[in-house]
PDB file of C-alpha atoms in Angstrom:
ATOM      1  CA  MET A   1     -95.238 -56.734   6.744  1.00  0.00           C
ATOM      2  CA  PRO A   2     -98.019 -55.084   4.750  1.00  0.00           C
ATOM      3  CA  VAL A   3    -101.176 -57.201   4.602  1.00  0.00           C
ATOM      4  CA  PHE A   4    -102.990 -56.556   1.338  1.00  0.00           C
ATOM      5  CA  MET A   5    -106.117 -58.613   1.912  1.00  0.00           C
ATOM      6  CA  ARG A   6    -107.696 -61.378   3.935  1.00  0.00           C
ATOM      7  CA  ILE A   7    -109.504 -64.149   2.065  1.00  0.00           C
ATOM      8  CA  ALA A   8    -111.323 -66.988   3.848  1.00  0.00           C
ATOM      9  CA  GLY A   9    -108.926 -66.943   6.797  1.00  0.00           C
ATOM     10  CA  TYR A  10    -105.783 -66.468   4.664  1.00  0.00           C
ATOM     11  CA  LYS A  11    -103.579 -63.373   4.698  1.00  0.00           C
ATOM     12  CA  ILE A  12    -102.214 -61.997   1.431  1.00  0.00           C
ATOM     13  CA  TYR A  13     -99.068 -60.057   2.278  1.00  0.00           C
ATOM     14  CA  PHE A  14     -95.445 -59.297   1.476  1.00  0.00           C
ATOM     15  CA  TRP A  15     -92.423 -58.827   3.676  1.00  0.00           C
ATOM     16  CA  SER A  16     -90.926 -55.370   4.146  1.00  0.00           C
ATOM     17  CA  ASN A  17     -87.452 -56.431   2.979  1.00  0.00           C
ATOM     18  CA  GLU A  18     -88.334 -57.838  -0.457  1.00  0.00           C
ATOM     19  CA  SER A  19     -87.745 -54.839  -2.689  1.00  0.00           C
ATOM     20  CA  GLY A  20     -84.943 -56.592  -4.613  1.00  0.00           C
ATOM     21  CA  GLU A  21     -87.221 -59.421  -5.757  1.00  0.00           C
ATOM     22  CA  PRO A  22     -89.784 -59.504  -8.544  1.00  0.00           C
ATOM     23  CA  VAL A  23     -93.279 -58.511  -7.421  1.00  0.00           C
ATOM     24  CA  HIS A  24     -94.994 -61.304  -5.494  1.00  0.00           C
ATOM     25  CA  PHE A  25     -97.170 -62.037  -2.515  1.00  0.00           C
ATOM     26  CA  HIS A  26     -97.242 -64.628   0.218  1.00  0.00           C
ATOM     27  CA  VAL A  27    -100.271 -66.510   1.499  1.00  0.00           C
ATOM     28  CA  ALA A  28    -100.602 -67.647   5.112  1.00  0.00           C
ATOM     29  CA  LYS A  29    -103.295 -69.016   7.344  1.00  0.00           C
ATOM     30  CA  GLY A  30    -102.657 -67.677  10.808  1.00  0.00           C
ATOM     31  CA  ASN A  31     -99.408 -65.936  11.634  1.00  0.00           C
ATOM     32  CA  PRO A  32     -97.074 -65.447   8.663  1.00  0.00           C
ATOM     33  CA  LEU A  33     -93.954 -67.609   8.612  1.00  0.00           C
ATOM     34  CA  GLU A  34     -90.750 -67.408   6.607  1.00  0.00           C
ATOM     35  CA  ASN A  35     -91.677 -70.275   4.265  1.00  0.00           C
ATOM     36  CA  ASP A  36     -95.293 -69.419   3.492  1.00  0.00           C
ATOM     37  CA  THR A  37     -96.654 -69.989   0.020  1.00  0.00           C
ATOM     38  CA  LYS A  38     -95.225 -67.526  -2.510  1.00  0.00           C
ATOM     39  CA  VAL A  39     -96.919 -66.357  -5.722  1.00  0.00           C
ATOM     40  CA  TRP A  40     -95.294 -64.337  -8.524  1.00  0.00           C
ATOM     41  CA  LEU A  41     -97.232 -61.693 -10.444  1.00  0.00           C
ATOM     42  CA  LEU A  42     -96.435 -62.049 -14.140  1.00  0.00           C
ATOM     43  CA  SER A  43     -96.246 -59.229 -16.670  1.00  0.00           C
ATOM     44  CA  ASN A  44     -99.135 -60.741 -18.654  1.00  0.00           C
ATOM     45  CA  GLY A  45    -101.556 -60.130 -15.758  1.00  0.00           C
ATOM     46  CA  SER A  46    -101.527 -63.637 -14.345  1.00  0.00           C
ATOM     47  CA  PHE A  47    -100.063 -65.365 -11.294  1.00  0.00           C
ATOM     48  CA  LYS A  48     -97.595 -68.220 -10.927  1.00  0.00           C
ATOM     49  CA  PRO A  49     -96.991 -70.014  -7.640  1.00  0.00           C
ATOM     50  CA  ALA A  50     -93.274 -69.989  -6.847  1.00  0.00           C
ATOM     51  CA  HIS A  51     -93.821 -72.649  -4.195  1.00  0.00           C
ATOM     52  CA  ASN A  52     -96.451 -73.927  -1.808  1.00  0.00           C
ATOM     53  CA  LYS A  53     -94.352 -74.499   1.289  1.00  0.00           C
ATOM     54  CA  GLY A  54     -97.321 -73.268   3.321  1.00  0.00           C
ATOM     55  CA  ASN A  55     -99.148 -76.434   2.208  1.00  0.00           C
ATOM     56  CA  ILE A  56    -102.267 -74.593   1.153  1.00  0.00           C
ATOM     57  CA  PRO A  57    -104.778 -77.038  -0.344  1.00  0.00           C
ATOM     58  CA  GLN A  58    -104.902 -76.637  -4.136  1.00  0.00           C
ATOM     59  CA  LYS A  59    -108.623 -75.861  -4.001  1.00  0.00           C
ATOM     60  CA  ASP A  60    -107.982 -72.949  -1.613  1.00  0.00           C
ATOM     61  CA  LEU A  61    -104.999 -71.660  -3.583  1.00  0.00           C
ATOM     62  CA  THR A  62    -106.989 -71.705  -6.835  1.00  0.00           C
ATOM     63  CA  ARG A  63    -109.783 -69.784  -5.122  1.00  0.00           C
ATOM     64  CA  ILE A  64    -107.354 -67.233  -3.678  1.00  0.00           C
ATOM     65  CA  LEU A  65    -105.756 -66.607  -7.079  1.00  0.00           C
ATOM     66  CA  SER A  66    -109.183 -66.214  -8.650  1.00  0.00           C
ATOM     67  CA  ILE A  67    -110.225 -63.688  -6.002  1.00  0.00           C
ATOM     68  CA  MET A  68    -106.912 -61.829  -6.356  1.00  0.00           C
ATOM     69  CA  GLN A  69    -107.221 -61.469 -10.156  1.00  0.00           C
ATOM     70  CA  PRO A  70    -109.304 -58.252 -10.119  1.00  0.00           C
ATOM     71  CA  TYR A  71    -106.807 -56.761  -7.634  1.00  0.00           C
ATOM     72  CA  TYR A  72    -103.718 -57.445  -9.755  1.00  0.00           C
ATOM     73  CA  PHE A  73    -103.003 -53.766 -10.482  1.00  0.00           C
ATOM     74  CA  ASP A  74    -103.990 -52.664  -6.973  1.00  0.00           C
ATOM     75  CA  PHE A  75    -101.390 -55.030  -5.555  1.00  0.00           C
ATOM     76  CA  ILE A  76     -98.740 -53.749  -7.982  1.00  0.00           C
ATOM     77  CA  ASN A  77     -99.557 -50.181  -6.986  1.00  0.00           C
ATOM     78  CA  LEU A  78     -99.229 -51.043  -3.294  1.00  0.00           C
ATOM     79  CA  TRP A  79     -95.844 -52.681  -3.979  1.00  0.00           C
ATOM     80  CA  LYS A  80     -94.630 -49.636  -5.934  1.00  0.00           C
ATOM     81  CA  GLU A  81     -95.859 -47.226  -3.288  1.00  0.00           C
ATOM     82  CA  TYR A  82     -94.406 -49.221  -0.403  1.00  0.00           C
ATOM     83  CA  PHE A  83     -90.957 -49.743  -1.937  1.00  0.00           C
ATOM     84  CA  LYS A  84     -90.907 -46.390  -3.766  1.00  0.00           C
ATOM     85  CA  SER A  85     -89.768 -48.034  -6.981  1.00  0.00           C
ATOM     86  CA  ASP A  86     -90.988 -49.652 -10.169  1.00  0.00           C
ATOM     87  CA  VAL A  87     -91.762 -53.335 -10.155  1.00  0.00           C
ATOM     88  CA  GLN A  88     -89.822 -56.134 -11.752  1.00  0.00           C
ATOM     89  CA  PHE A  89     -91.707 -59.176 -12.972  1.00  0.00           C
ATOM     90  CA  TYR A  90     -90.655 -62.807 -12.698  1.00  0.00           C
ATOM     91  CA  GLU A  91     -91.697 -63.342 -16.343  1.00  0.00           C
TER      92      GLU A  91
END
């Protein structure tokens, strides 16, 4: 489970077995769980929450996405390097 970044007590990460899915990250406070909040990276350079099963307050999620924006390409590069493949986008 590669952790990309920590923001205000939240972990930004992806699971090691997700190479068949479009590029995305999960957000967790504390130890990551199977149903943590999931966010798609879109081909237009933006983000789209897939779900918020981690019940992250909207204010925190908005802040996290704002902080992640400058790291959009860095995250994609980490995904590509980790899975040794090109990325697929949700949209």
